[in-house]
Amino acid sequence: PCRMAGSHTDITERKLAETELLESRERLHLALDAANAGVWEWDLYSQSNRWSNQLWRLYGLNPDSCEPSFDSWLQSVIPEDRAAVAAATKNAALSGAEIKIEWRVRDHDGSTRWLMSRGRPLPDAEGRTRRYLGVAMDITERKNSELALRESEVRYQALFENINSGVAVYE
């Protein structure tokens, strides 16, 4: 070549932004793993869904088993909870309200786990709810603790009601 032309551009700011974005993603994944949670997005117009890697595991699904969708998620819900969860989700979407639901899934080994999801409506330019962005997390431990507490209260109440002695409580 007889002649060359070129230019130089300072890309320091772009590189810093890329590094910050990668670090932010790492923090998000760490937080999701620590919380045993996953993130989802649901576009009401196209009915498309996006699920984080953690969400597949929570739903008890293999990422290669299906496309992320409302119906795929609903099939992961145990049959006893399916109708109520579907109705609550669809009612929230129709009214543009937050999604707040709890349901059960069954693992491959047959055990049951409780999940909770919260989804925030995101409006389009005209103010209509176009999509939802949300999180789902495993709340099995909390549900088991609540059940154990209720059972303990029932036992205590039965004992208290059937005792043949007087009881006094001093504080």
C-alpha positions as YAML, in Angstrom:
chain: A
units: angstrom
residues:
- id: 1
  name: PRO
  ca: [0.00, 0.00, 0.00]
- id: 2
  name: CYS
  ca: [1.13, 3.51, -0.78]
- id: 3
  name: ARG
  ca: [-1.00, 5.28, 1.74]
- id: 4
  name: MET
  ca: [-2.98, 4.45, 4.88]
- id: 5
  name: ALA
  ca: [-5.57, 6.41, 6.77]
- id: 6
  name: GLY
  ca: [-6.77, 5.76, 10.29]
- id: 7
  name: SER
  ca: [-8.11, 7.28, 13.42]
- id: 8
  name: HIS
  ca: [-7.79, 6.76, 17.12]
- id: 9
  name: THR
  ca: [-10.68, 6.78, 19.51]
- id: 10
  name: ASP
  ca: [-10.46, 6.75, 23.26]
- id: 11
  name: ILE
  ca: [-12.65, 3.84, 24.42]
- id: 12
  name: THR
  ca: [-11.72, 4.03, 28.08]
- id: 13
  name: GLU
  ca: [-15.23, 4.99, 29.20]
- id: 14
  name: ARG
  ca: [-16.80, 2.15, 27.19]
- id: 15
  name: LYS
  ca: [-14.36, -0.38, 28.65]
- id: 16
  name: LEU
  ca: [-15.08, 0.87, 32.18]
- id: 17
  name: ALA
  ca: [-18.83, 0.58, 31.54]
- id: 18
  name: GLU
  ca: [-18.38, -2.98, 30.22]
- id: 19
  name: THR
  ca: [-16.38, -3.93, 33.30]
- id: 20
  name: GLU
  ca: [-19.03, -2.42, 35.60]
- id: 21
  name: LEU
  ca: [-21.76, -4.31, 33.75]
- id: 22
  name: LEU
  ca: [-19.91, -7.64, 34.09]
- id: 23
  name: GLU
  ca: [-19.30, -7.04, 37.80]
- id: 24
  name: SER
  ca: [-22.97, -6.11, 38.28]
- id: 25
  name: ARG
  ca: [-24.04, -9.35, 36.58]
- id: 26
  name: GLU
  ca: [-21.71, -11.35, 38.81]
- id: 27
  name: ARG
  ca: [-23.23, -9.71, 41.91]
- id: 28
  name: LEU
  ca: [-26.76, -10.42, 40.64]
- id: 29
  name: HIS
  ca: [-25.95, -14.11, 40.05]
- id: 30
  name: LEU
  ca: [-24.35, -14.36, 43.48]
- id: 31
  name: ALA
  ca: [-27.42, -12.80, 45.12]
- id: 32
  name: LEU
  ca: [-29.81, -15.07, 43.19]
- id: 33
  name: ASP
  ca: [-27.83, -18.17, 44.12]
- id: 34
  name: ALA
  ca: [-27.65, -17.13, 47.79]
- id: 35
  name: ALA
  ca: [-31.40, -16.45, 47.89]
- id: 36
  name: ASN
  ca: [-32.23, -19.61, 45.94]
- id: 37
  name: ALA
  ca: [-34.08, -17.39, 43.49]
- id: 38
  name: GLY
  ca: [-34.42, -16.77, 39.78]
- id: 39
  name: VAL
  ca: [-35.57, -13.91, 37.55]
- id: 40
  name: TRP
  ca: [-38.26, -14.00, 34.88]
- id: 41
  name: GLU
  ca: [-39.73, -11.68, 32.28]
- id: 42
  name: TRP
  ca: [-43.12, -12.10, 30.59]
- id: 43
  name: ASP
  ca: [-44.13, -10.05, 27.52]
- id: 44
  name: LEU
  ca: [-47.94, -9.94, 27.46]
- id: 45
  name: TYR
  ca: [-48.14, -8.86, 23.81]
- id: 46
  name: SER
  ca: [-45.94, -11.55, 22.30]
- id: 47
  name: GLN
  ca: [-46.44, -14.05, 25.15]
- id: 48
  name: SER
  ca: [-42.66, -14.59, 25.14]
- id: 49
  name: ASN
  ca: [-40.84, -15.41, 28.37]
- id: 50
  name: ARG
  ca: [-37.24, -15.14, 29.52]
- id: 51
  name: TRP
  ca: [-35.98, -17.16, 32.48]
- id: 52
  name: SER
  ca: [-32.67, -16.96, 34.28]
- id: 53
  name: ASN
  ca: [-30.66, -20.16, 34.64]
- id: 54
  name: GLN
  ca: [-31.66, -20.42, 38.29]
- id: 55
  name: LEU
  ca: [-35.35, -20.41, 37.41]
- id: 56
  name: TRP
  ca: [-35.18, -23.63, 35.42]
- id: 57
  name: ARG
  ca: [-33.80, -25.44, 38.46]
- id: 58
  name: LEU
  ca: [-36.45, -23.92, 40.76]
- id: 59
  name: TYR
  ca: [-39.22, -25.06, 38.42]
- id: 60
  name: GLY
  ca: [-37.70, -28.53, 38.29]
- id: 61
  name: LEU
  ca: [-37.22, -28.26, 34.53]
- id: 62
  name: ASN
  ca: [-34.30, -28.99, 32.25]
- id: 63
  name: PRO
  ca: [-33.40, -25.95, 30.09]
- id: 64
  name: ASP
  ca: [-33.52, -28.14, 26.96]
- id: 65
  name: SER
  ca: [-36.94, -29.60, 27.82]
- id: 66
  name: CYS
  ca: [-39.12, -26.71, 26.58]
- id: 67
  name: GLU
  ca: [-39.32, -23.07, 25.61]
- id: 68
  name: PRO
  ca: [-39.84, -20.65, 28.50]
- id: 69
  name: SER
  ca: [-43.54, -19.80, 28.47]
- id: 70
  name: PHE
  ca: [-46.54, -19.26, 30.71]
- id: 71
  name: ASP
  ca: [-47.78, -22.76, 29.83]
- id: 72
  name: SER
  ca: [-44.38, -24.40, 30.51]
- id: 73
  name: TRP
  ca: [-44.27, -22.72, 33.91]
- id: 74
  name: LEU
  ca: [-47.88, -23.68, 34.65]
- id: 75
  name: GLN
  ca: [-47.13, -27.34, 33.88]
- id: 76
  name: SER
  ca: [-44.39, -27.27, 36.54]
- id: 77
  name: VAL
  ca: [-46.98, -26.29, 39.18]
- id: 78
  name: ILE
  ca: [-48.49, -29.28, 40.98]
- id: 79
  name: PRO
  ca: [-52.02, -30.00, 39.72]
- id: 80
  name: GLU
  ca: [-53.67, -29.10, 43.05]
- id: 81
  name: ASP
  ca: [-52.33, -25.52, 42.86]
- id: 82
  name: ARG
  ca: [-52.48, -24.99, 39.10]
- id: 83
  name: ALA
  ca: [-55.97, -23.48, 38.65]
- id: 84
  name: ALA
  ca: [-55.66, -20.99, 41.52]
- id: 85
  name: VAL
  ca: [-52.17, -19.87, 40.47]
- id: 86
  name: ALA
  ca: [-53.20, -19.48, 36.82]
- id: 87
  name: ALA
  ca: [-56.26, -17.44, 37.79]
- id: 88
  name: ALA
  ca: [-54.31, -15.17, 40.16]
- id: 89
  name: THR
  ca: [-51.63, -14.56, 37.54]
- id: 90
  name: LYS
  ca: [-54.09, -13.86, 34.72]
- id: 91
  name: ASN
  ca: [-56.20, -11.57, 36.92]
- id: 92
  name: ALA
  ca: [-53.11, -9.56, 37.87]
- id: 93
  name: ALA
  ca: [-52.11, -9.28, 34.21]
- id: 94
  name: LEU
  ca: [-55.61, -8.14, 33.17]
- id: 95
  name: SER
  ca: [-55.70, -5.44, 35.83]
- id: 96
  name: GLY
  ca: [-52.03, -4.45, 35.61]
- id: 97
  name: ALA
  ca: [-51.52, -5.33, 39.28]
- id: 98
  name: GLU
  ca: [-48.42, -6.82, 40.86]
- id: 99
  name: ILE
  ca: [-48.20, -10.59, 40.71]
- id: 100
  name: LYS
  ca: [-47.97, -12.13, 44.19]
- id: 101
  name: ILE
  ca: [-48.35, -15.90, 44.25]
- id: 102
  name: GLU
  ca: [-47.18, -19.01, 46.09]
- id: 103
  name: TRP
  ca: [-47.35, -22.55, 44.74]
- id: 104
  name: ARG
  ca: [-45.80, -25.97, 44.93]
- id: 105
  name: VAL
  ca: [-43.63, -27.92, 42.50]
- id: 106
  name: ARG
  ca: [-42.55, -31.52, 42.58]
- id: 107
  name: ASP
  ca: [-38.90, -32.45, 42.19]
- id: 108
  name: HIS
  ca: [-37.70, -35.40, 40.12]
- id: 109
  name: ASP
  ca: [-37.40, -37.43, 43.34]
- id: 110
  name: GLY
  ca: [-41.09, -36.79, 44.16]
- id: 111
  name: SER
  ca: [-40.49, -34.32, 46.99]
- id: 112
  name: THR
  ca: [-42.56, -31.14, 47.10]
- id: 113
  name: ARG
  ca: [-41.11, -27.64, 47.32]
- id: 114
  name: TRP
  ca: [-42.85, -24.29, 47.81]
- id: 115
  name: LEU
  ca: [-42.09, -21.34, 45.53]
- id: 116
  name: MET
  ca: [-43.11, -17.70, 45.73]
- id: 117
  name: SER
  ca: [-43.11, -15.17, 42.93]
- id: 118
  name: ARG
  ca: [-43.43, -11.41, 42.81]
- id: 119
  name: GLY
  ca: [-43.80, -9.65, 39.49]
- id: 120
  name: ARG
  ca: [-43.92, -5.96, 38.73]
- id: 121
  name: PRO
  ca: [-45.91, -4.64, 35.76]
- id: 122
  name: LEU
  ca: [-43.94, -2.54, 33.28]
- id: 123
  name: PRO
  ca: [-46.10, -0.22, 31.16]
- id: 124
  name: ASP
  ca: [-45.66, 0.68, 27.50]
- id: 125
  name: ALA
  ca: [-45.61, 4.28, 26.18]
- id: 126
  name: GLU
  ca: [-49.43, 4.49, 26.44]
- id: 127
  name: GLY
  ca: [-49.41, 3.34, 30.07]
- id: 128
  name: ARG
  ca: [-50.77, -0.17, 29.39]
- id: 129
  name: THR
  ca: [-49.06, -3.09, 31.06]
- id: 130
  name: ARG
  ca: [-46.90, -4.60, 28.36]
- id: 131
  name: ARG
  ca: [-44.70, -6.93, 30.36]
- id: 132
  name: TYR
  ca: [-43.83, -8.16, 33.80]
- id: 133
  name: LEU
  ca: [-40.45, -8.45, 35.42]
- id: 134
  name: GLY
  ca: [-40.26, -10.66, 38.46]
- id: 135
  name: VAL
  ca: [-38.43, -12.98, 40.78]
- id: 136
  name: ALA
  ca: [-39.29, -16.47, 42.03]
- id: 137
  name: MET
  ca: [-37.72, -18.02, 45.09]
- id: 138
  name: ASP
  ca: [-37.80, -21.23, 47.06]
- id: 139
  name: ILE
  ca: [-39.73, -20.69, 50.32]
- id: 140
  name: THR
  ca: [-39.91, -24.33, 51.39]
- id: 141
  name: GLU
  ca: [-38.01, -23.70, 54.62]
- id: 142
  name: ARG
  ca: [-40.37, -20.89, 55.60]
- id: 143
  name: LYS
  ca: [-43.46, -22.96, 54.79]
- id: 144
  name: ASN
  ca: [-42.12, -25.92, 56.81]
- id: 145
  name: SER
  ca: [-41.45, -23.62, 59.78]
- id: 146
  name: GLU
  ca: [-44.96, -22.16, 59.55]
- id: 147
  name: LEU
  ca: [-46.45, -25.67, 59.48]
- id: 148
  name: ALA
  ca: [-44.36, -26.79, 62.47]
- id: 149
  name: LEU
  ca: [-45.46, -23.68, 64.40]
- id: 150
  name: ARG
  ca: [-49.15, -24.31, 63.62]
- id: 151
  name: GLU
  ca: [-48.84, -27.95, 64.68]
- id: 152
  name: SER
  ca: [-47.10, -26.91, 67.90]
- id: 153
  name: GLU
  ca: [-49.86, -24.38, 68.65]
- id: 154
  name: VAL
  ca: [-52.54, -27.05, 68.10]
- id: 155
  name: ARG
  ca: [-50.73, -29.47, 70.46]
- id: 156
  name: TYR
  ca: [-50.29, -26.75, 73.08]
- id: 157
  name: GLN
  ca: [-53.94, -25.72, 72.80]
- id: 158
  name: ALA
  ca: [-55.12, -29.34, 73.13]
- id: 159
  name: LEU
  ca: [-52.86, -29.89, 76.14]
- id: 160
  name: PHE
  ca: [-54.04, -26.67, 77.78]
- id: 161
  name: GLU
  ca: [-57.73, -27.46, 77.20]
- id: 162
  name: ASN
  ca: [-57.46, -31.04, 78.49]
- id: 163
  name: ILE
  ca: [-55.29, -30.52, 81.55]
- id: 164
  name: ASN
  ca: [-56.97, -31.38, 84.86]
- id: 165
  name: SER
  ca: [-54.98, -28.93, 86.92]
- id: 166
  name: GLY
  ca: [-55.10, -25.19, 87.30]
- id: 167
  name: VAL
  ca: [-52.51, -23.16, 85.43]
- id: 168
  name: ALA
  ca: [-51.26, -19.76, 86.40]
- id: 169
  name: VAL
  ca: [-48.95, -17.54, 84.40]
- id: 170
  name: TYR
  ca: [-46.90, -14.92, 86.22]
- id: 171
  name: GLU
  ca: [-44.90, -12.27, 84.46]
...
